Amino acid sequence: MTAVQHPKVWRTWRKLLRRRFPASLKARMSMIVFMLVLGAVALLALATLAVAERGMRDVTGHQQYVSLASAAVFIDEELDAKRNVLRVIADSLAASGVGDGDGLQRFLSAQTVLGKEFYTAGLVAADGSLLASRSPFKPHAGLNLKGRPYFEQTLATRRSVISAPLNGSISGMPLVVVTQPVFDAQGGVRYVLVASVNLRQPDFLGRLGALKPGNGGYLYIMTNDGIIVEHPDKSRIMQHIEAHGPLSVPTRRAMQGYEGSLAGTTNSGVDALFAYQRIASTGWILASVYPMRDAFAPLHAIRSKILLAAVLLAALAGLAGWRVVLRLLQPLERLRRQVHQIRRQRLGIEALQIERRDEIGDLSRDFYSLVAEREMAEAQTRDSERRLKLLTDHVPVVIVYIDREHRYQFINATFEKWFGRSHQESMMHSMREVLGEEAYQLREQYLLRAFAGEEVEYEFTIEGEAETEYRAFQASYVPDVGESGVVEGVYGLIHEITKAKAVHTALQFAASTDTLTGIANRRRFDEQLALSMQRTRATRAPMALAYLDIDRFKGINDSLGHQAGDEVLKQFSARLAGSVRASDLVARLAGDEFVIIFDGVNSAAEVRHIGAKIIDAIRVPFQLASGPLPVTASIGIAIFRAGELTPEQLLDLADQALYEAKGQGRDGMALIEAAAPAP
């Protein structure tokens, strides 16, 4: 099922439950009483059963361990009995004095008890050679037991030994070997009586199967290394305990030395009680497995009866609860009918003022107060909305609200006045539909930042009524952050700043322009000179700075007056501006002192050419009210190519060049190559 289908399935189930579940409050309360009683009784019953099962498990586990300990004692006795048989035969052999091979074979064949208690038996010399045997198989010629652990251990300890499980070399059967030394008159080991037990014989350890717990339980024996010695499934004998699956937790603990009972799960996934006890004579582990389904079968049998009784008790409680609820809810039913009539305007809200002293009366009076307050609040809200609409529609600001799909949810009347798009056509439509793709693309990046939680401001322009006119606006986006911390929408405020822009531009022009001549002033010159020198250092393209003044300007002022002097300054500025490139900056420093910044000059010759052009332009007589006036100018030019010269130092060099030009007789120019100052 896909992720899209999950909500559909859930909605289908909810609709089905709504249809099936009673709509009446009385029926729901009765059903809730029934469910609560049923749940309480069921939980109590299950808790009681769980406590009983836990106690029964402890008692059963203890009984299982006690029984297993008794079985371990029984096995020890069985093994001791087999040892005693060999001990008696060994003592009899030592007393008989038989020493030759035929005599030993006859003696061994005469011991009928060996055939009852053991699978095979043999008499072995101290050097490990087989002297006589009693076996259903013919022994191998030259069979020698020297080097076998159980034989060597018998010689070393001079005591009876029970071997670990092993496969018979002749029979191929799983065997356990029991040994008994036979001593000579001097107390030395003369022979070793060796007998084997077939682990697959049904009568091995005889009554062990009768000691199993319950019908489904069983006992088995394994060595400390996990090799199975005895098991109800004879095919598992001599196999490792892990041959049929990984070790269970209880079995792993038993192999680590644990003795006692505990609960766990078998390697086949069956929950069971386990018990472990070591057999003293061999160190083997006697294990008991009792499936819990068998151990607790009587307890599980009564569980369904207890749960059925709980359901019946809950049904009776639900019926009684329904009767009680029906009676208690009669006043609430009357209140419901009154509210129904008020909703259809057949009764006034005064009908809710019931003079009862219980919760129904309190509910009725509170409901009356709530309805009255709501009607008053709705009236106040309508008045507030009317006033707010009146205010927002008449402020000289566009106010909008944009939702997460970038649709307009609110627009004031100013929006339509400024942008020519009606309220009806824009509401609930996307910005792309209302403004067009190009305008939306310009605003989208700012809108996305606002939806990310940032307050954003930006400016934009639109065409005015005339083709050359533009209207400038400043827009502010303010995120509307909900209680969950998520931006649910964005408030937009748009102010027209066309006039403010024009005033700002005019102020900027006035701040950087000489009022008399209309060219750049000292402030604009200082800013531009620093930028030009920085650009020269970065691009390695030389620049030049020209310093000019009008020859004998003081005499013009003194003879013709300041008005004529101002006219000379104006025409002088105009001729300078007309003689240079558009990229060059002409500025007036003060009085008759002028400067020109030449960016990106190619050579000194080019600079000289521009200077000569300026001088020629100035030599043309100036037209004043008093008649033509010949005017000349002197120019000092400093060329800057690279280095750490400051703007002030470069201006000083141009001033020095100007004095050189004046020293040469005025009406000319002088050129200086600027070099970096000495350190």
XYZ file of C-alpha atoms in Angstrom:
679
model
C 0.000 0.000 0.000
C 1.371 3.404 -0.981
C 1.712 6.354 1.378
C -1.040 8.163 -0.539
C -3.500 5.315 0.107
C -3.015 5.284 3.897
C -5.036 8.480 4.600
C -7.857 7.200 2.363
C -8.028 3.909 4.257
C -8.044 5.737 7.593
C -10.852 8.066 6.474
C -12.889 5.053 5.293
C -12.511 3.358 8.681
C -13.471 6.539 10.537
C -16.651 6.895 8.477
C -17.518 3.247 9.124
C -16.980 3.643 12.887
C -19.139 6.753 12.945
C -21.987 4.876 11.256
C -21.667 1.881 13.563
C -21.066 3.774 16.805
C -24.266 5.138 18.432
C -24.834 8.849 17.972
C -26.865 9.153 21.189
C -24.959 10.396 24.247
C -26.968 8.014 26.449
C -26.033 5.018 24.336
C -22.403 6.116 24.204
C -22.201 6.539 27.956
C -23.807 3.123 28.483
C -21.328 1.585 26.064
C -18.457 3.363 27.821
C -19.642 1.989 31.185
C -19.803 -1.472 29.641
C -16.334 -1.136 28.124
C -14.843 0.223 31.370
C -16.353 -2.575 33.477
C -15.312 -5.143 30.903
C -11.796 -3.748 30.776
C -11.504 -3.528 34.558
C -12.792 -7.057 35.119
C -10.702 -8.456 32.264
C -7.568 -6.704 33.514
C -8.236 -7.920 37.065
C -8.786 -11.460 35.815
C -5.699 -11.391 33.631
C -3.613 -9.864 36.421
C -4.821 -12.565 38.810
C -4.024 -15.248 36.255
C -0.598 -13.697 35.648
C 0.187 -13.693 39.386
C -1.068 -17.260 39.702
C 0.956 -18.301 36.663
C 4.090 -16.640 38.059
C 3.614 -18.394 41.403
C 2.821 -21.681 39.711
C 5.904 -21.309 37.541
C 8.117 -20.826 40.590
C 6.584 -23.838 42.364
C 6.705 -26.012 39.246
C 10.297 -24.980 38.529
C 11.339 -25.824 42.085
C 9.554 -29.196 41.922
C 11.182 -29.848 38.551
C 14.633 -29.132 39.987
C 14.020 -31.309 43.060
C 12.878 -34.139 40.803
C 15.943 -33.608 38.599
C 18.246 -33.731 41.625
C 16.660 -37.059 42.572
C 17.208 -38.300 39.026
C 20.871 -37.268 39.225
C 21.243 -39.293 42.414
C 19.564 -42.213 40.657
C 21.974 -41.985 37.716
C 24.926 -41.827 40.101
C 23.598 -44.962 41.757
C 23.166 -46.681 38.378
C 26.731 -45.842 37.356
C 28.051 -46.873 40.783
C 26.177 -50.172 40.408
C 27.945 -50.806 37.095
C 31.267 -49.917 38.717
C 30.525 -52.288 41.593
C 29.836 -55.107 39.105
C 33.263 -54.566 37.567
C 34.877 -54.231 41.018
C 33.440 -57.585 42.171
C 34.566 -59.302 38.975
C 38.034 -57.758 39.302
C 38.348 -58.955 42.893
C 37.179 -62.429 41.826
C 39.744 -62.506 39.008
C 42.561 -61.452 41.316
C 41.603 -64.185 43.805
C 41.296 -66.925 41.143
C 44.935 -66.750 40.189
C 44.120 -67.295 36.487
C 47.010 -66.038 34.378
C 47.016 -67.589 30.922
C 45.059 -66.330 27.934
C 42.640 -69.255 27.654
C 41.949 -69.148 31.345
C 41.240 -65.426 31.242
C 38.879 -65.924 28.293
C 37.031 -68.722 30.110
C 36.794 -66.601 33.248
C 35.424 -63.631 31.345
C 32.920 -65.778 29.418
C 31.645 -67.240 32.669
C 30.639 -63.771 33.990
C 27.045 -63.721 32.734
C 26.343 -60.506 34.610
C 28.586 -58.675 32.125
C 26.165 -59.477 29.321
C 23.277 -58.042 31.292
C 24.939 -54.838 32.422
C 27.282 -54.028 29.529
C 27.388 -54.046 25.755
C 30.974 -55.346 25.512
C 33.678 -56.287 28.008
C 37.372 -57.086 27.817
C 40.435 -57.739 29.861
C 43.459 -55.624 28.928
C 47.065 -56.029 30.013
C 48.971 -53.105 31.506
C 50.663 -52.540 28.154
C 47.234 -52.012 26.501
C 46.988 -55.360 24.645
C 43.625 -57.143 24.674
C 43.865 -60.505 26.527
C 40.217 -61.607 26.527
C 36.879 -60.184 25.401
C 33.154 -60.695 25.669
C 31.453 -58.979 22.709
C 28.896 -59.560 19.966
C 31.664 -58.577 17.556
C 34.959 -60.237 16.808
C 37.725 -57.972 18.091
C 40.414 -56.644 15.757
C 43.642 -58.594 15.810
C 46.311 -56.715 17.704
C 43.810 -54.299 19.320
C 45.690 -52.126 21.840
C 44.197 -49.526 24.193
C 47.450 -47.882 25.132
C 47.213 -44.106 24.749
C 43.452 -43.956 25.106
C 42.483 -41.373 27.747
C 40.255 -43.585 29.890
C 42.905 -46.414 29.897
C 45.804 -44.120 30.738
C 43.751 -42.349 33.421
C 42.912 -45.749 35.020
C 46.613 -46.685 35.161
C 47.552 -43.265 36.536
C 44.849 -43.020 39.205
C 44.572 -46.811 39.924
C 40.848 -46.205 40.165
C 37.709 -46.926 38.169
C 37.067 -44.400 35.362
C 33.968 -43.535 33.327
C 34.980 -42.224 29.907
C 33.504 -39.448 27.835
C 31.076 -40.591 25.112
C 32.866 -42.078 22.104
C 32.155 -44.078 18.965
C 33.152 -47.749 19.192
C 36.013 -48.619 16.853
C 34.479 -52.039 16.092
C 30.714 -51.598 16.574
C 30.505 -47.977 15.461
C 27.992 -47.448 18.272
C 28.046 -44.509 20.733
C 29.582 -45.891 23.897
C 30.605 -44.966 27.396
C 33.508 -47.052 28.735
C 33.747 -48.065 32.418
C 37.124 -49.375 33.669
C 38.274 -51.189 36.787
C 41.935 -52.004 37.601
C 42.797 -55.589 38.663
C 45.655 -55.641 41.179
C 48.260 -58.371 41.748
C 49.448 -59.615 45.134
C 51.965 -56.769 45.436
C 49.233 -54.132 44.758
C 50.305 -53.319 41.230
C 47.894 -53.014 38.312
C 48.039 -56.371 36.531
C 45.012 -56.019 34.264
C 42.366 -53.435 33.451
C 38.817 -54.674 33.172
C 37.126 -52.615 30.429
C 33.355 -52.665 29.757
C 31.257 -50.464 27.481
C 27.660 -49.276 27.645
C 25.713 -48.784 24.400
C 24.092 -45.379 24.722
C 21.390 -46.342 22.219
C 20.195 -49.366 24.194
C 16.689 -48.739 25.561
C 17.659 -50.021 28.968
C 20.577 -47.596 29.431
C 19.938 -45.859 32.711
C 16.693 -47.897 32.719
C 14.055 -45.786 34.439
C 15.291 -42.344 33.369
C 12.326 -41.863 31.014
C 9.888 -42.420 33.859
C 11.274 -39.330 35.626
C 10.343 -36.861 32.834
C 8.118 -33.865 33.822
C 4.539 -34.150 32.547
C 3.470 -35.637 29.242
C 5.343 -33.270 26.961
C 8.523 -32.899 29.016
C 11.730 -34.864 28.683
C 15.172 -35.368 30.239
C 18.528 -35.546 28.525
C 22.179 -35.773 29.517
C 25.104 -33.968 27.941
C 28.748 -33.478 28.743
C 30.060 -30.127 29.854
C 31.236 -29.634 26.233
C 27.686 -30.110 24.919
C 27.933 -33.710 23.606
C 24.624 -35.519 24.173
C 24.976 -38.725 26.193
C 21.299 -39.627 26.643
C 18.219 -38.248 24.886
C 14.663 -39.466 24.100
C 15.616 -39.048 20.431
C 18.375 -41.675 20.174
C 19.546 -40.206 16.848
C 20.872 -37.158 18.726
C 23.217 -39.192 20.944
C 26.871 -38.264 20.339
C 25.764 -35.090 18.524
C 26.549 -31.632 19.819
C 23.667 -29.819 21.477
C 23.912 -27.120 18.758
C 23.468 -29.622 15.919
C 19.709 -28.840 15.782
C 19.933 -25.088 16.261
C 21.664 -22.402 18.318
C 21.982 -22.794 22.064
C 19.102 -21.543 24.186
C 19.979 -19.056 26.917
C 19.272 -21.539 29.771
C 21.442 -24.242 28.164
C 24.323 -21.795 27.683
C 24.126 -20.846 31.364
C 24.090 -24.540 32.370
C 27.272 -25.175 30.342
C 28.817 -22.219 32.216
C 28.120 -23.923 35.562
C 24.548 -22.962 36.473
C 22.443 -25.456 38.471
C 18.778 -24.851 39.211
C 15.552 -24.006 37.377
C 14.641 -21.057 35.128
C 12.260 -20.123 32.318
C 13.319 -19.690 28.723
C 12.770 -20.635 25.108
C 14.079 -23.723 23.325
C 16.001 -23.453 20.080
C 12.766 -24.393 18.288
C 10.938 -21.418 19.836
C 8.912 -23.253 22.515
C 8.496 -21.503 25.882
C 9.502 -23.956 28.602
C 10.768 -24.434 32.158
C 14.370 -25.683 32.304
C 16.193 -27.406 35.160
C 19.859 -28.464 35.321
C 21.835 -30.646 37.754
C 25.336 -32.073 37.409
C 25.979 -35.783 37.905
C 28.638 -36.081 40.594
C 30.386 -39.210 39.312
C 30.944 -37.946 35.722
C 30.431 -34.162 35.742
C 27.764 -34.587 33.055
C 24.786 -32.201 32.953
C 21.356 -33.711 33.552
C 18.736 -31.431 31.954
C 14.953 -31.287 32.164
C 12.695 -29.470 29.657
C 9.034 -28.897 30.551
C 6.962 -26.987 27.928
C 4.883 -24.262 29.566
C 1.819 -25.152 27.535
C 1.832 -28.493 29.359
C 2.891 -27.078 32.722
C 0.126 -24.467 32.759
C -2.536 -26.344 30.804
C -4.986 -26.421 33.750
C -4.556 -22.694 34.337
C -5.068 -21.864 30.652
C -8.196 -24.007 30.596
C -9.990 -21.766 33.090
C -8.853 -18.486 31.479
C -11.638 -18.488 28.870
C -14.218 -19.179 31.573
C -13.002 -16.235 33.635
C -13.084 -13.909 30.616
C -16.622 -15.065 29.725
C -17.721 -14.292 33.257
C -16.161 -10.821 32.903
C -18.143 -10.172 29.695
C -21.406 -11.191 31.360
C -20.678 -9.009 34.383
C -19.856 -6.067 32.106
C -23.107 -6.594 30.168
C -25.117 -6.451 33.370
C -23.203 -3.345 34.454
C -23.836 -1.729 31.057
C -27.570 -2.401 31.289
C -27.710 -0.936 34.781
C -25.566 2.020 33.663
C -27.887 2.669 30.731
C -30.885 2.882 33.072
C -29.060 5.250 35.398
C -27.707 7.407 32.558
C -31.148 7.640 30.985
C -32.577 9.057 34.184
C -29.705 11.413 34.915
C -29.671 12.887 31.403
C -33.349 13.830 31.209
C -32.648 17.495 32.185
C -29.871 17.622 29.607
C -32.292 16.345 26.965
C -34.709 19.161 27.803
C -31.843 21.657 27.516
C -30.952 20.198 24.119
C -34.509 20.717 22.866
C -34.511 24.317 24.084
C -31.203 25.059 22.303
C -32.663 23.443 19.187
C -35.688 25.767 19.375
C -33.490 28.828 19.978
C -31.407 27.948 16.937
C -34.577 27.965 14.808
C -35.544 31.269 16.434
C -38.714 29.757 17.969
C -37.480 30.691 21.454
C -35.384 33.523 22.829
C -32.177 32.952 24.750
C -34.082 33.860 27.934
C -35.375 30.282 27.924
C -31.892 29.165 28.946
C -32.155 30.829 32.362
C -33.261 27.662 34.173
C -33.601 27.940 37.949
C -31.930 24.599 38.748
C -29.210 24.376 41.403
C -27.272 21.501 39.848
C -24.745 21.306 36.994
C -27.519 21.391 34.359
C -28.739 24.712 35.744
C -25.186 26.069 35.804
C -24.653 24.852 32.235
C -27.883 26.496 31.059
C -27.077 29.849 32.677
C -23.485 29.779 31.460
C -24.717 28.928 27.981
C -27.070 31.897 28.134
C -24.204 34.166 29.164
C -22.003 32.719 26.438
C -24.610 33.280 23.714
C -25.273 36.814 24.940
C -21.554 37.604 25.017
C -21.130 36.070 21.588
C -23.895 38.216 20.100
C -22.314 41.286 21.644
C -18.854 40.236 20.424
C -20.176 39.621 16.910
C -21.696 43.090 16.870
C -18.415 44.596 18.075
C -16.510 42.542 15.502
C -18.733 43.793 12.697
C -18.170 47.376 13.834
C -14.414 46.799 14.111
C -14.278 45.198 10.668
C -16.216 48.110 9.201
C -13.869 50.649 10.804
C -10.798 48.623 9.829
C -11.975 48.371 6.221
C -12.672 52.093 6.155
C -9.174 52.759 7.513
C -7.275 50.326 5.266
C -9.128 51.444 2.149
C -8.207 55.116 2.692
C -4.606 54.973 3.881
C -2.064 55.824 1.133
C -0.457 52.411 1.547
C -1.163 49.102 -0.188
C -1.940 46.377 2.385
C -2.128 42.727 1.293
C -2.010 39.287 2.922
C -0.458 36.402 0.983
C -0.957 32.737 1.943
C 1.485 29.827 1.559
C 0.280 29.183 -2.024
C 1.185 32.818 -2.845
C -2.465 33.773 -3.219
C -3.942 37.114 -2.136
C -6.199 36.577 0.903
C -6.672 40.310 1.600
C -6.300 43.424 -0.561
C -7.243 47.001 0.347
C -8.743 49.541 -2.011
C -5.417 51.380 -2.511
C -4.135 48.323 -4.408
C -6.779 48.816 -7.080
C -6.166 52.596 -7.222
C -2.421 52.276 -7.709
C -2.134 49.162 -9.851
C -5.467 49.124 -11.685
C -6.469 45.580 -10.656
C -9.862 45.172 -9.021
C -10.454 43.601 -5.633
C -12.800 40.937 -7.031
C -10.362 39.868 -9.753
C -7.393 39.624 -7.376
C -8.747 38.007 -4.199
C -7.945 34.276 -3.857
C -5.833 34.426 -7.020
C -2.102 33.846 -7.129
C 0.366 36.697 -7.513
C 1.455 35.183 -10.835
C -2.108 35.447 -12.179
C -2.685 38.983 -10.870
C 0.692 40.635 -11.587
C 1.948 38.564 -14.514
C 4.925 36.220 -14.782
C 7.629 38.884 -15.092
C 6.474 40.901 -12.071
C 6.013 37.711 -10.029
C 9.564 36.550 -10.802
C 10.922 39.874 -9.475
C 9.047 39.403 -6.173
C 9.378 35.634 -5.694
C 12.851 35.638 -4.124
C 11.791 38.187 -1.490
C 8.551 36.312 -0.821
C 10.417 33.028 -0.263
C 12.722 34.754 2.231
C 9.673 36.077 4.092
C 8.127 32.588 4.242
C 11.449 31.415 5.688
C 10.844 33.786 8.630
C 12.779 36.893 7.522
C 11.434 40.443 7.368
C 12.235 41.707 3.867
C 12.305 45.140 2.212
C 12.893 45.878 -1.461
C 12.131 48.557 -4.069
C 10.577 48.326 -7.525
C 9.350 50.682 -10.233
C 6.473 50.679 -12.701
C 5.756 52.877 -15.698
C 3.878 56.118 -15.072
C 1.264 57.782 -17.248
C 3.901 59.203 -19.619
C 6.317 56.819 -21.352
C 9.336 58.495 -19.766
C 7.889 58.563 -16.266
C 8.360 55.904 -13.626
C 6.776 55.450 -10.220
C 8.964 54.052 -7.435
C 7.672 51.891 -4.575
C 9.105 50.297 -1.431
C 7.618 46.934 -0.369
C 7.922 45.306 3.077
C 7.128 41.627 3.741
C 6.418 40.666 7.379
C 6.014 36.925 8.206
C 2.826 35.841 10.004
C 4.206 33.212 12.414
C 1.595 30.878 13.943
C 1.594 29.380 17.431
C 3.401 26.290 16.132
C 6.293 28.437 14.890
C 5.405 27.930 11.189
C 4.983 30.921 8.875
C 1.309 30.733 7.867
C 1.304 33.763 5.595
C 2.973 37.089 4.814
C 1.728 40.644 5.320
C 2.716 42.996 2.513
C 2.961 46.802 2.878
C 3.740 48.932 -0.206
C 4.617 52.652 -0.008
C 5.065 54.955 -3.018
C 8.450 56.680 -2.809
C 8.504 58.446 -6.183
C 8.660 61.946 -4.664
C 11.110 60.884 -1.983
C 13.349 59.388 -4.680
C 13.216 62.605 -6.689
C 14.087 64.703 -3.627
C 16.921 62.317 -2.772
C 18.289 62.518 -6.317
C 18.086 66.315 -6.265
C 19.875 66.470 -2.917
C 22.589 64.153 -4.191
C 23.042 66.329 -7.285
C 23.147 69.508 -5.197
C 25.672 67.987 -2.800
C 28.054 67.091 -5.603
C 27.577 70.052 -8.028
C 29.055 73.542 -8.096
C 26.117 75.949 -7.895
C 27.623 78.624 -10.173
C 28.996 76.567 -13.042
C 26.907 73.371 -12.848
C 29.964 71.111 -12.982
C 31.250 68.816 -10.170
C 32.341 70.419 -6.908
C 35.279 69.675 -4.575
C 33.385 66.881 -2.742
C 32.569 65.024 -5.948
C 36.154 65.505 -7.147
C 37.680 64.035 -3.966
C 35.476 60.937 -4.214
C 36.163 60.378 -7.908
C 39.961 60.924 -7.617
C 40.292 58.207 -4.926
C 38.263 55.771 -7.050
C 40.251 56.544 -10.224
C 43.606 55.986 -8.513
C 42.365 52.703 -7.018
C 41.142 51.571 -10.450
C 44.547 52.480 -12.001
C 46.368 50.312 -9.471
C 44.030 47.389 -10.202
C 43.979 47.631 -14.036
C 47.467 49.096 -14.659
C 45.804 51.620 -17.040
C 47.404 55.098 -16.476
C 45.359 58.142 -15.534
C 46.085 61.900 -15.516
C 45.071 64.795 -13.313
C 44.963 68.338 -14.800
C 45.080 71.446 -12.592
C 43.906 74.667 -14.389
C 43.290 78.300 -13.589
C 42.380 81.402 -15.643
C 45.319 83.656 -16.340
C 45.001 87.088 -14.619
C 41.418 86.348 -13.473
C 41.721 88.852 -10.629
C 42.235 91.613 -13.193
C 38.980 90.625 -14.953
C 37.060 90.878 -11.680
C 38.686 94.193 -10.773
C 38.151 95.818 -14.176
C 34.799 94.365 -15.281
C 33.182 93.435 -11.956
C 32.244 90.188 -10.273
C 29.204 89.658 -12.491
C 31.437 89.548 -15.557
C 33.864 87.322 -13.635
C 31.056 84.866 -12.873
C 30.076 84.805 -16.551
C 33.708 84.043 -17.483
C 33.717 81.156 -14.980
C 30.508 79.734 -16.465
C 31.743 79.881 -20.062
C 35.163 78.578 -18.995
C 33.487 75.530 -17.328
C 31.352 74.888 -20.416
C 34.422 74.969 -22.729
C 36.311 72.577 -20.449
C 33.407 70.118 -20.423
C 33.102 70.355 -24.210
C 36.821 69.705 -24.762
C 37.178 66.406 -22.818
C 35.776 62.922 -23.127
C 32.452 61.898 -21.627
C 34.282 59.624 -19.167
C 36.450 62.488 -17.840
C 35.394 64.510 -14.784
C 35.591 68.346 -14.799
C 35.341 69.994 -11.362
C 35.728 73.440 -9.831
C 37.784 73.566 -6.644
C 37.428 77.229 -5.724
C 37.558 80.650 -7.408
C 39.127 80.182 -10.858
C 40.806 76.834 -9.938
C 39.592 73.840 -11.946
C 40.645 70.178 -12.188
C 40.079 67.444 -14.740
C 40.431 63.675 -14.099
C 41.408 61.714 -17.218
C 40.761 57.941 -16.769
C 42.478 55.363 -18.969
C 44.951 57.451 -20.947
C 47.326 55.611 -23.283
C 50.403 57.859 -23.283
C 51.836 61.265 -22.392
C 51.358 62.322 -26.027
C 47.624 61.691 -25.757
C 47.510 63.833 -22.590
C 49.443 66.638 -24.312
C 47.003 66.499 -27.224
C 43.997 66.889 -24.888
C 45.737 69.752 -23.039
C 46.473 71.585 -26.291
C 42.859 71.135 -27.352
C 41.684 72.720 -24.085
C 44.075 75.684 -24.472
C 42.872 76.292 -28.029
C 39.238 76.175 -26.890
C 39.898 78.764 -24.181
C 41.712 81.156 -26.539
C 38.505 81.865 -28.457
C 37.249 85.251 -27.060
C 34.512 85.022 -24.440
C 31.253 86.814 -25.304
C 30.312 89.173 -22.456
C 27.719 91.931 -22.208
C 30.527 94.470 -22.482
C 31.866 92.810 -25.668
C 34.348 90.072 -26.611
C 37.018 89.265 -23.994
C 40.222 87.333 -24.770
C 40.970 84.784 -22.038
C 43.828 82.314 -21.607
C 44.480 79.482 -19.168
C 47.450 77.618 -17.735
C 47.373 73.826 -17.246
C 49.497 71.569 -15.059
C 49.083 67.830 -15.667
C 50.358 64.904 -13.496
C 50.328 61.397 -15.004
C 49.801 58.514 -12.509
C 50.668 54.950 -13.524
C 51.153 52.968 -10.270
C 52.417 53.267 -6.723
C 51.124 54.230 -3.314
C 50.649 57.962 -3.960
C 47.736 59.528 -2.052
C 45.146 61.707 -3.805
C 46.545 64.764 -1.988
C 50.057 64.003 -3.224
C 48.858 63.594 -6.813
C 46.967 66.915 -6.582
C 50.136 68.612 -5.261
C 52.078 67.275 -8.287
C 49.463 68.678 -10.677
C 49.666 72.018 -8.812
C 53.459 71.982 -9.224
C 53.014 71.397 -12.962
C 50.606 74.354 -13.059
C 53.217 76.643 -11.520
C 55.733 75.408 -14.090
C 53.260 76.316 -16.869
C 52.773 79.782 -15.378
C 56.553 80.151 -15.025
C 56.857 79.438 -18.731
C 54.722 82.503 -19.532
C 51.144 81.285 -19.019
C 48.710 80.251 -21.823
C 50.339 76.813 -21.921
C 50.777 73.597 -20.090
C 53.389 71.558 -18.213
C 53.465 67.754 -17.695
C 54.853 65.716 -14.745
C 55.142 61.913 -14.487
C 54.076 60.948 -10.944
C 56.316 58.475 -9.151
C 55.795 56.617 -5.851
C 57.156 58.599 -2.861
C 60.508 57.540 -1.460
C 60.234 55.401 1.671
